[in-house]
Tab-separated table of C-alpha atoms and ligand atoms in Angstrom:
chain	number	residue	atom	x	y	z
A	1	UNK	CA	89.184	93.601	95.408
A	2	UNK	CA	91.016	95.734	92.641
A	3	UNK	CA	89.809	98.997	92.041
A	4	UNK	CA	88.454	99.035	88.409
A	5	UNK	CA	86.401	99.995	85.675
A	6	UNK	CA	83.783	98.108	84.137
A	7	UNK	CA	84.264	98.671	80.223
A	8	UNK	CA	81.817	96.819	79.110
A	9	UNK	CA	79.335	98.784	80.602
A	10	UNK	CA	81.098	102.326	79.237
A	11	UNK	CA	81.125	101.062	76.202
A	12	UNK	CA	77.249	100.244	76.292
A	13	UNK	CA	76.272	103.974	77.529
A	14	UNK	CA	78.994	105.352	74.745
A	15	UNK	CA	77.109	103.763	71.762
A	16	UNK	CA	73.649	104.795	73.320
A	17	UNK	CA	75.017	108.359	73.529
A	18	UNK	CA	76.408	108.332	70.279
A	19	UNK	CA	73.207	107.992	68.831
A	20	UNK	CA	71.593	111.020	70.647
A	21	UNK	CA	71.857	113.980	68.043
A	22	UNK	CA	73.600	111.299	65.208
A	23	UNK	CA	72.661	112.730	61.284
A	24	UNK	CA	72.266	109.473	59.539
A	25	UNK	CA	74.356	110.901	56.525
A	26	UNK	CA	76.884	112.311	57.312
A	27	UNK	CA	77.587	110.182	60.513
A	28	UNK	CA	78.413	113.498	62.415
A	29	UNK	CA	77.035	114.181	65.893
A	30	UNK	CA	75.220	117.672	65.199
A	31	UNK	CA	74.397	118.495	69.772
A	32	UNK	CA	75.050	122.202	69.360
A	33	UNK	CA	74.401	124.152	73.118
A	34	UNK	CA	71.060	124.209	73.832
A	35	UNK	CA	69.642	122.406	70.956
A	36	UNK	CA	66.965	119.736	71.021
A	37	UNK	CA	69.620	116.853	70.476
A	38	UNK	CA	71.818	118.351	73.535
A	39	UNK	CA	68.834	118.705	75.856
A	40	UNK	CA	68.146	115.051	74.994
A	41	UNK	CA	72.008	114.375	76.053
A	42	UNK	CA	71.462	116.034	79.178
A	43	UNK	CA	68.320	114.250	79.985
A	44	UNK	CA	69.908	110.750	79.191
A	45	UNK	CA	72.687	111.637	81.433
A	46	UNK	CA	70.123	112.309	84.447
A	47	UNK	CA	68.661	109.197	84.006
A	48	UNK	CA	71.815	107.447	84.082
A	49	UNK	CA	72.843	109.018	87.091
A	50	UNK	CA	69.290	108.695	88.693
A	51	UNK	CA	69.317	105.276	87.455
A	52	UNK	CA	72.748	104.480	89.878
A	53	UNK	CA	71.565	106.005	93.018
A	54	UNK	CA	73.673	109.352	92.390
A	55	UNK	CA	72.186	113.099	93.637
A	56	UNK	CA	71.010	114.433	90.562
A	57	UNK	CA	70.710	118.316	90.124
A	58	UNK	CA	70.737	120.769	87.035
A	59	UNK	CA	71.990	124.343	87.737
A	60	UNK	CA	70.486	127.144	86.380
A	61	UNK	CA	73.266	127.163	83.225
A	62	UNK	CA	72.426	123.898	82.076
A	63	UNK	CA	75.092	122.087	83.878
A	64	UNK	CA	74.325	118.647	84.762
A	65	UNK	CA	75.648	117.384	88.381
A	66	UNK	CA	75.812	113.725	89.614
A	67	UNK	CA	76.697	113.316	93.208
A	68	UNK	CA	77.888	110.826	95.704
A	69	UNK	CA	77.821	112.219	98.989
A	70	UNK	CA	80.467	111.687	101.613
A	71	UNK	CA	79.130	110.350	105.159
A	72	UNK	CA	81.180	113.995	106.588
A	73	UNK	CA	78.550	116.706	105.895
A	74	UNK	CA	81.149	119.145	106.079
A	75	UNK	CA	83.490	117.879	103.007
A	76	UNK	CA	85.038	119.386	100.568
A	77	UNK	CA	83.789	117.891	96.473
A	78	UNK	CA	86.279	116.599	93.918
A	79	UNK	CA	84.300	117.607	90.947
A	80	UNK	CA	85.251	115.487	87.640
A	81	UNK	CA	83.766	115.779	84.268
A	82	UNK	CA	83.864	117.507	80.957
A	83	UNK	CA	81.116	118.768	78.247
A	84	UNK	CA	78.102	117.056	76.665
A	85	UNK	CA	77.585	119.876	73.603
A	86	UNK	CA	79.419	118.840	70.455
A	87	UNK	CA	80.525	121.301	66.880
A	88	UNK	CA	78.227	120.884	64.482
A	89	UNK	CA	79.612	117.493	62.279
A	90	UNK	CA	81.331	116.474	65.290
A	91	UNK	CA	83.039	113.103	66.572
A	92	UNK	CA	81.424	110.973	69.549
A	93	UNK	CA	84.297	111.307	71.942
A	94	UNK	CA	85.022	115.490	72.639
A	95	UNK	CA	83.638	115.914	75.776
A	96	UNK	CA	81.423	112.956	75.815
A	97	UNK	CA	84.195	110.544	76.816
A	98	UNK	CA	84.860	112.865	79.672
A	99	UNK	CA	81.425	112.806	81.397
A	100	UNK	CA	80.712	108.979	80.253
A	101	UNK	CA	84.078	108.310	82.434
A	102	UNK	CA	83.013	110.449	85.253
A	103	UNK	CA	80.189	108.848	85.372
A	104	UNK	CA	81.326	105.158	85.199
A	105	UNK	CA	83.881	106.040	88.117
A	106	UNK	CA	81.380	107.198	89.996
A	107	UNK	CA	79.068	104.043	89.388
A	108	UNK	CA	81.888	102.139	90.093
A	109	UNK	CA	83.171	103.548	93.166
A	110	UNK	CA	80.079	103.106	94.532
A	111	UNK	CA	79.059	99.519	94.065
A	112	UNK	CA	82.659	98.859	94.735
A	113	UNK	CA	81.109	100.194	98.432
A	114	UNK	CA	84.144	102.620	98.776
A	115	UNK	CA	83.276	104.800	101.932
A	116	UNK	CA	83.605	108.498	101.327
A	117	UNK	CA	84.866	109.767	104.233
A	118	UNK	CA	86.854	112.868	103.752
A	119	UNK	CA	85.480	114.198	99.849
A	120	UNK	CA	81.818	114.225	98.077
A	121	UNK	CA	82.790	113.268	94.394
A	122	UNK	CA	80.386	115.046	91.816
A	123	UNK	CA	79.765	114.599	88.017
A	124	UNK	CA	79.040	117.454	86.013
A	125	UNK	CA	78.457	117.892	82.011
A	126	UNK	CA	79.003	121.476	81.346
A	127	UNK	CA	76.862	123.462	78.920
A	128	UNK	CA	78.340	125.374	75.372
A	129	UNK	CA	81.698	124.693	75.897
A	130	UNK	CA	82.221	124.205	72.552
A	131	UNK	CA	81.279	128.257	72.036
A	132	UNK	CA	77.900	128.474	69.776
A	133	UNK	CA	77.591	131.582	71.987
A	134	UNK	CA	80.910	131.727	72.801
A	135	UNK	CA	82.147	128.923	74.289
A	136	UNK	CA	82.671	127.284	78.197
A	137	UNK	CA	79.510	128.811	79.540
A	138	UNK	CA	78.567	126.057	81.726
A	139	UNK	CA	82.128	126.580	83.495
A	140	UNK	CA	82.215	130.051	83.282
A	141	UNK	CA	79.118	130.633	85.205
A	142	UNK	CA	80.413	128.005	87.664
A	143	UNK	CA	82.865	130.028	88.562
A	144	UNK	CA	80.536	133.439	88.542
A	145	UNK	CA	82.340	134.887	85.014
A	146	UNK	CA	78.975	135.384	83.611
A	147	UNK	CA	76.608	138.438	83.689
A	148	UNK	CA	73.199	139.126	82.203
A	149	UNK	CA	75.628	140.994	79.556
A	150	UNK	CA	76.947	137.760	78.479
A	151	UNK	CA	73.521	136.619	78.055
A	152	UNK	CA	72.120	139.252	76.104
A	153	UNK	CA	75.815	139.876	74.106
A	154	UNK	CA	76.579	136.223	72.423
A	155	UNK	CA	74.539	135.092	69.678
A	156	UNK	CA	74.844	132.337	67.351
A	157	UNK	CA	75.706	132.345	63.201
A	158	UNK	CA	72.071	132.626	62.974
A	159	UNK	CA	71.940	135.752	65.378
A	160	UNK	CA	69.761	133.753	67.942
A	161	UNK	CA	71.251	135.233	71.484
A	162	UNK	CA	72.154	132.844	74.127
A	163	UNK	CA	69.461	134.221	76.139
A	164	UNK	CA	66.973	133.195	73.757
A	165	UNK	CA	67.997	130.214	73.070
A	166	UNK	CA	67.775	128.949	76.989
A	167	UNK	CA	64.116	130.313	77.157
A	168	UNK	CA	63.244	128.081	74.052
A	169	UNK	CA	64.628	125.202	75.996
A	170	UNK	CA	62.300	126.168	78.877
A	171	UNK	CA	65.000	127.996	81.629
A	172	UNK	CA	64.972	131.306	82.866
A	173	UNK	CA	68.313	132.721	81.330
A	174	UNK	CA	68.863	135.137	84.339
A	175	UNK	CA	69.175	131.500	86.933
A	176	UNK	CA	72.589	131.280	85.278
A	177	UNK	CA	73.923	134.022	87.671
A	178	UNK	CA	73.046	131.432	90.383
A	179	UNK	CA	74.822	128.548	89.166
A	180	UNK	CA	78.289	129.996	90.997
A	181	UNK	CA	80.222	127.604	92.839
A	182	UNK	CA	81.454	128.703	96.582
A	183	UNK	CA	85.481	127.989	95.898
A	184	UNK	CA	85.342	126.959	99.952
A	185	UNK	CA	83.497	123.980	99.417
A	186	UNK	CA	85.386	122.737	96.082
A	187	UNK	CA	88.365	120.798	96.783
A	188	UNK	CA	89.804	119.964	93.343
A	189	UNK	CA	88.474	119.193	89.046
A	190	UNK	CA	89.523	116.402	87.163
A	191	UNK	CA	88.822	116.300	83.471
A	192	UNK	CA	89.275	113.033	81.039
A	193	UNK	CA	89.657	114.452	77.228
A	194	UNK	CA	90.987	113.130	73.930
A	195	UNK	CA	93.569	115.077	72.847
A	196	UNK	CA	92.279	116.047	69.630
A	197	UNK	CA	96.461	116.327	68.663
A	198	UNK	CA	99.103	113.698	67.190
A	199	UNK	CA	101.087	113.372	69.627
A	200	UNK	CA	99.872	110.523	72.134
A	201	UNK	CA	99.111	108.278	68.753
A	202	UNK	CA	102.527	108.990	67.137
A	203	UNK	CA	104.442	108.220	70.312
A	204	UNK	CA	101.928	104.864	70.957
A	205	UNK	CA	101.621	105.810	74.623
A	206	UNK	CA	97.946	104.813	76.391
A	207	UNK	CA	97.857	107.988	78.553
A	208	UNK	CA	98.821	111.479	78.492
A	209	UNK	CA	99.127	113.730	81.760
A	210	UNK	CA	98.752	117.252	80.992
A	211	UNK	CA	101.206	119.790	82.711
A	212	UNK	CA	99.678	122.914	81.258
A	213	UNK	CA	97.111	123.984	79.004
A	214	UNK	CA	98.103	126.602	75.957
A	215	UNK	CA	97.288	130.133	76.366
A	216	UNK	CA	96.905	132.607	73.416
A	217	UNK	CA	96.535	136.001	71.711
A	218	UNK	CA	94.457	136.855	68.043
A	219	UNK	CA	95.027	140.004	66.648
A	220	UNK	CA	93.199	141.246	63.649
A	221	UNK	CA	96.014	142.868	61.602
A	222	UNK	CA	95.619	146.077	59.070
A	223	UNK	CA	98.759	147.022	56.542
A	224	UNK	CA	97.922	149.651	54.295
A	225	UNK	CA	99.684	151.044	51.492
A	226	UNK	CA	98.831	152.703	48.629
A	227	UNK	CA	96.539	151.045	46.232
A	228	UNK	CA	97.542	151.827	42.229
A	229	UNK	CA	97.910	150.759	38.782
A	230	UNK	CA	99.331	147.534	37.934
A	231	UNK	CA	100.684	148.644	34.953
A	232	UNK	CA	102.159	152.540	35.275
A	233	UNK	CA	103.133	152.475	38.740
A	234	UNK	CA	107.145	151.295	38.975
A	235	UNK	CA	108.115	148.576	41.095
A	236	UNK	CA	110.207	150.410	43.277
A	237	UNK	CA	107.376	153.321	43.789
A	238	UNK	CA	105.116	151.295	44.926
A	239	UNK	CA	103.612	150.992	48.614
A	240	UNK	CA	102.417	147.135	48.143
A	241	UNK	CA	100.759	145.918	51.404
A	242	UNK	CA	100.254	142.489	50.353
A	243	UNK	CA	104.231	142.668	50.200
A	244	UNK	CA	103.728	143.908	53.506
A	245	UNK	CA	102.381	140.734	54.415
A	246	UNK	CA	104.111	138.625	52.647
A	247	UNK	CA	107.420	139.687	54.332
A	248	UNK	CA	105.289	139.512	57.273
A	249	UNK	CA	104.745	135.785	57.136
A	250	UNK	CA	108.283	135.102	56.233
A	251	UNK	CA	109.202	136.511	59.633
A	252	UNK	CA	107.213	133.842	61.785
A	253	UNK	CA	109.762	131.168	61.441
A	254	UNK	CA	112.492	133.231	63.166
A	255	UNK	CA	110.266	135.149	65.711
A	256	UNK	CA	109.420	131.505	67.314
A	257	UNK	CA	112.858	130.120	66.914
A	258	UNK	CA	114.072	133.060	68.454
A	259	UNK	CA	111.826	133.988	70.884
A	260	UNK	CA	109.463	131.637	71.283
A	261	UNK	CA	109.772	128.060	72.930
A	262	UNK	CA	109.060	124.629	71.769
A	263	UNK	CA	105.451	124.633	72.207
A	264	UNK	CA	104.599	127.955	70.598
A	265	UNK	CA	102.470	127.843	67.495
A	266	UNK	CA	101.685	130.646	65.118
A	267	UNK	CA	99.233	130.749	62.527
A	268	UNK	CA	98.116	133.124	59.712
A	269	UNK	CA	94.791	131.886	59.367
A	270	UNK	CA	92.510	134.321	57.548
A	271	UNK	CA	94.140	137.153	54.811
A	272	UNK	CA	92.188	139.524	52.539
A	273	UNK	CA	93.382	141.681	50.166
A	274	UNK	CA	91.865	144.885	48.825
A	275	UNK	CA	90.869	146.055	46.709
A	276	UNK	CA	91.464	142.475	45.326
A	277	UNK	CA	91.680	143.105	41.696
A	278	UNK	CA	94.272	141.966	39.511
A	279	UNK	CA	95.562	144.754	37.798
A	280	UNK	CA	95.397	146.891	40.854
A	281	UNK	CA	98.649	146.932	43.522
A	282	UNK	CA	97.213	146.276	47.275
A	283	UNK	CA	96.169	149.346	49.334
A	284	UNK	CA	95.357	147.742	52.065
A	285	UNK	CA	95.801	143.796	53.385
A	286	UNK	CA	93.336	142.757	56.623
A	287	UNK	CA	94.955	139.686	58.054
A	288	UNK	CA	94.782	137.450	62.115
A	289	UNK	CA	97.367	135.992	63.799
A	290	UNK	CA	96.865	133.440	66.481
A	291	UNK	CA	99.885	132.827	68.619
A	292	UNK	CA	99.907	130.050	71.361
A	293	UNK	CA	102.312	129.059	74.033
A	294	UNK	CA	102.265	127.672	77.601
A	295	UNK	CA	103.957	130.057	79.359
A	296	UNK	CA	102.815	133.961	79.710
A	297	UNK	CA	106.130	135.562	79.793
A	298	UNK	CA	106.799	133.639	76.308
A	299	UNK	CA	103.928	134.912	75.216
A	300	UNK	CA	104.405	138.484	75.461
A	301	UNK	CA	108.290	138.386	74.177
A	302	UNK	CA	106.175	136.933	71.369
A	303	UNK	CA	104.201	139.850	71.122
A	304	UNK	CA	106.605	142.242	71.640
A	305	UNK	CA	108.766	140.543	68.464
A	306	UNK	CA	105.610	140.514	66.134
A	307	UNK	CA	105.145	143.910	66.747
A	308	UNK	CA	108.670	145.050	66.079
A	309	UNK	CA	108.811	142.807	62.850
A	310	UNK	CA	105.387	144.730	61.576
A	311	UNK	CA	107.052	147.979	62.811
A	312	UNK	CA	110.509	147.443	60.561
A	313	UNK	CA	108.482	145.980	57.473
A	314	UNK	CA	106.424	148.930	57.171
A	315	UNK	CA	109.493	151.172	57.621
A	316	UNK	CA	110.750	149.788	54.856
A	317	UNK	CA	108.198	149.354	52.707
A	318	UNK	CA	106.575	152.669	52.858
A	319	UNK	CA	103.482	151.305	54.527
A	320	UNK	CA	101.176	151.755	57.703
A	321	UNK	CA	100.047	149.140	60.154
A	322	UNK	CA	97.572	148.662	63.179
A	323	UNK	CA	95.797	145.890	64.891
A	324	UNK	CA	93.373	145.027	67.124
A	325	UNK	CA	93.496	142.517	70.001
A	326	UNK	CA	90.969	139.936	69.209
A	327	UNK	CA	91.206	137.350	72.221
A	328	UNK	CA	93.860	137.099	75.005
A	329	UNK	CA	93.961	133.813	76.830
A	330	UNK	CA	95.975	133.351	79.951
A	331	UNK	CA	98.495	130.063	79.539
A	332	UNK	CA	96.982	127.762	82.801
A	333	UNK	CA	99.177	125.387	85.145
A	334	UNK	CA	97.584	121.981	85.923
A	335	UNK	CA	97.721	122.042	89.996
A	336	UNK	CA	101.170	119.860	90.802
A	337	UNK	CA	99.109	118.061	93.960
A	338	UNK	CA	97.007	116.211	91.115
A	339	UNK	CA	99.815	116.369	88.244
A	340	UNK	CA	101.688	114.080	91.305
A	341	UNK	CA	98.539	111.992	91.847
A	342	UNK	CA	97.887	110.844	88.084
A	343	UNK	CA	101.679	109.763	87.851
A	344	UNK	CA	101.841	107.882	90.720
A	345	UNK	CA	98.710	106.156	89.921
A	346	UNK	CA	99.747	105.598	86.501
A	347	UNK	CA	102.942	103.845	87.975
A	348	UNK	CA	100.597	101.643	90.118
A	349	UNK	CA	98.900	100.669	86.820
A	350	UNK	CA	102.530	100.143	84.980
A	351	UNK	CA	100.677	102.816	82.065
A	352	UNK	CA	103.479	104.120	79.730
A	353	UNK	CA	102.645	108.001	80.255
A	354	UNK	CA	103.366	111.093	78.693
A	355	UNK	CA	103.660	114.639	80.704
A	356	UNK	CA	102.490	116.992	77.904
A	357	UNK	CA	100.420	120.292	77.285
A	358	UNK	CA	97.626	121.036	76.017
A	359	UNK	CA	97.322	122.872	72.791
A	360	UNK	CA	93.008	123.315	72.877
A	361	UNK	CA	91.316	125.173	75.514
A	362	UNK	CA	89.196	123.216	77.715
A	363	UNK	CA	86.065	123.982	80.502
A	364	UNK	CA	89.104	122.774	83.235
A	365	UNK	CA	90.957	126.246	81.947
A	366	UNK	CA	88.320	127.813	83.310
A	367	UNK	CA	87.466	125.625	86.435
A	368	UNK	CA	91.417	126.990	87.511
A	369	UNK	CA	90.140	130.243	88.506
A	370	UNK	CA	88.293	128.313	91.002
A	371	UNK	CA	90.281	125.193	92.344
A	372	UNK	CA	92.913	122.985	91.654
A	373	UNK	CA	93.028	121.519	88.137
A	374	UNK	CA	94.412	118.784	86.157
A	375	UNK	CA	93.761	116.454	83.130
A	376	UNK	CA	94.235	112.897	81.638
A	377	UNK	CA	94.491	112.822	77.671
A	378	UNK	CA	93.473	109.616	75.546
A	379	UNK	CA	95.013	109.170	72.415
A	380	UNK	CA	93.148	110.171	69.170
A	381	UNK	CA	93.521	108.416	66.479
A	382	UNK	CA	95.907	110.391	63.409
A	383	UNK	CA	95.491	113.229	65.724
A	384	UNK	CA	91.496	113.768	64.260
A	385	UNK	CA	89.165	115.532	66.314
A	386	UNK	CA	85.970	117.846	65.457
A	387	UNK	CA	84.956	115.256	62.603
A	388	UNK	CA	82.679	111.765	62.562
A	389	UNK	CA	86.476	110.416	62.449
A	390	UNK	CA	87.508	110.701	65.663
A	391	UNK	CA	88.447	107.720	67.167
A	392	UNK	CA	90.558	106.203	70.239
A	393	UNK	CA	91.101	102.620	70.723
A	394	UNK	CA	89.317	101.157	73.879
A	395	UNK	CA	92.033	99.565	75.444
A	396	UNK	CA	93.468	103.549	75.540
A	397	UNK	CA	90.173	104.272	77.135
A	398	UNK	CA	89.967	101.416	79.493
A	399	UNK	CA	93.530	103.039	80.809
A	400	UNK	CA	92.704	106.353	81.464
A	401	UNK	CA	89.238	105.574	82.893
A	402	UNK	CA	91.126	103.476	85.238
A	403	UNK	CA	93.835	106.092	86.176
A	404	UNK	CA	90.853	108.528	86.584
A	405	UNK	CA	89.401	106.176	89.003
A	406	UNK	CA	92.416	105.448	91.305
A	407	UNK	CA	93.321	108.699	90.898
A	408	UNK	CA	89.490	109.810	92.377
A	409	UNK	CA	89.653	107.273	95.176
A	410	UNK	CA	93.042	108.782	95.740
A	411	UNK	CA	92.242	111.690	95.685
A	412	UNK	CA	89.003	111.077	97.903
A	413	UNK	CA	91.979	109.733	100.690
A	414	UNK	CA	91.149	106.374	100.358
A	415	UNK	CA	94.015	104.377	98.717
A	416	UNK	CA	96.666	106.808	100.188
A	417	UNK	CA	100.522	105.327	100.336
B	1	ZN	ZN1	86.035	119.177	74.242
């Protein structure tokens, strides 16, 4: 019998989902971490996986785990999965899809009586990895990142600490510690996500196979001149730092073209200037930069470039700079024994694939520190994500659930060629 999906019955546990933490106006999803709507996602999901005869367990972060059992005590687990938290306002496919996929391969493979010899296979939903307090907790504490200082230290906008927050849902905050994984008995992650980009939907391909996921830098950025009168200070005696920055953003152009690669970004996204009153030249401009590319060493010839540009712009311009490193993100490889698997599997299902990285951090980022990685991306529609928008068509979800199953059972060392 051929190995597949039953999308019918995905797309009946998607629209009961999708109505779990649904605001009726706005159509947005609103399952923040460790909010009454996301504890209702998580106990939904237990049923479900209760419901098809899989191991059910919750670890002391909130992670939910779903597993079918190999008949060899002594196997290694394929975990596959994704998140069940959403943004506030948010779509019904980030993360969702991921665990709703997991969770029908699992179903599947099971009635489908495949015999787990060599690999458990386990679900899990991870908690907060969309970051109210911070972001890919659930997977951080899988991998034993977290200590009661990150407990105590993130908060939300309404300065309710993470900590807090978990004892209103009824756990003891400190059981997080426990939730570490032993990297011995892991054997591999697989993660399905939307790709919350363009690029799939422009290029009408079903699939994408991610190579490599983005990493990053943020630096808060201070120019200071010398703030003055408008009117009696001469343009060329002045010490303007929002010229400072100006000239600054002018520069980004060339600094990627020349030292960065095809998949760097840059972005400007936050500028003040003070003392921000019109008849009053700039003193002082506070601005972040948020550079991303795939590759490390790329990365820091990137940093190395901004910080000369800064260096000759306030040289010339009379003026002073400093910054602070905000966030540093490693650049992660998807593990080459699983980039391999997807495309051959994709081949098997004739899918028109795309090798591609990821721009958006995701909880398999994090799950690299502990095994071998990789990723399937579904289109999204116009590139939307993080909005009641987002959309992929079914047939482009119907492909990559598939490809995560054979990929699985491959995986598992059942439908090896
Ligand atoms: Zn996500």
């Amino acid at each position: 019998m051929e190995l597949v999906i039953d999308i019918e019955r995905l797309k009946q546990d998607f629209f009961e989902l999708s109505e779990i933490g649904k605001n009726p106006e706005d159509r947005g999803l609103y399952r923040t971490a460790f909010s009454e709507a996301d504890m209702q996602g998580r106990e939904w999901l237990r049923k479900k996986l209760d419901a098809c005869g899989l191991e059910v367990r919750t670890d002391g972060a909130a992670n939910v785990f779903g597993r079918l059992s190999s008949s060899d005590d002594s196997a290694k687990t394929i975990l596959v999965g994704s998140h069940l938290d959403t943004v506030p306002c948010a779509g019904a496919l980030d993360g969702s899809l991921g665990v709703l996929v997991a969770l029908e391969c699992l179903r599947s493979l099971k009635e489908q009586g495949q015999d787990l010899r060599s690999h458990h296979l386990e679900l899990v939903a991870f908690s907060d990895e969309e970051g109210r307090f911070g972001g890919m907790f659930g997977s951080q504490s899988v991998v034993g990142a977290v200590t009661p200082e990150t407990l105590e230290y993130y908060s939300d906008l309404e300065g309710c600490t993470l900590a807090d927050a978990m004892r209103r849902c009824g756990m003891n905050p400190l059981e997080a510690l426990d939730a570490r994984l032993d990297p011995e008995d892991i054997d591999s992650y697989l993660e399905l996500h939307i790709e919350q980009g363009p690029v799939l939907d422009r290029l009408r391909k079903p699939v994408g196979i991610v190579e490599n996921i983005t990493g990053l830098f943020k630096w808060l950025i201070k120019i200071r001149g010398t703030a003055n009168h408008a009117g009696t200070t001469p343009m060329e005696m002045r010490e303007d730092a929002f010229m400072g920055l100006a000239d600054f953003a002018h520069e980004i152009p060339r600094i990627l073209e020349e030292n960065g690669a095809e998949s760097s970004r840059a972005t400007i996204g936050r500028a003040q200037i003070l003392p921000g009153a019109p008849n009053t030249v700039p003193g002082l401009v506070e601005l972040t930069i948020d550079v991303r590319d795939t590759s490390k060493a790329v990365l820091e010839d990137l940093g190395q470039a901004f910080h000369r540009a800064l260096s000759a712009i306030a040289r010339r311009r009379k003026l002073m700079f400093d910054y602070e490193i905000q966030s540093e993100i490693e650049p992660t490889e998807c593990h080459k024994d699983i980039i391999d698997a997807l495309e051959s599997e994709a081949k098997g299902l004739g899918l028109d694939y795309l090798k591609m990285p990821s721009g958006a951090a995701h909880d398999a980022q994090i799950m690299a520190q502990l095994t071998r990685m990789g990723m399937i991306f579904v289109p999204s529609r116009e590139g939307k994500s993080h909005s009641p928008a987002e959309w992929t068509a079914w047939s482009d979800i119907e492909a990559g659930a598939n490809l995560a199953l054979r990929t699985l059972s491959r995986m598992a060392g059942k439908t090896e060629t």
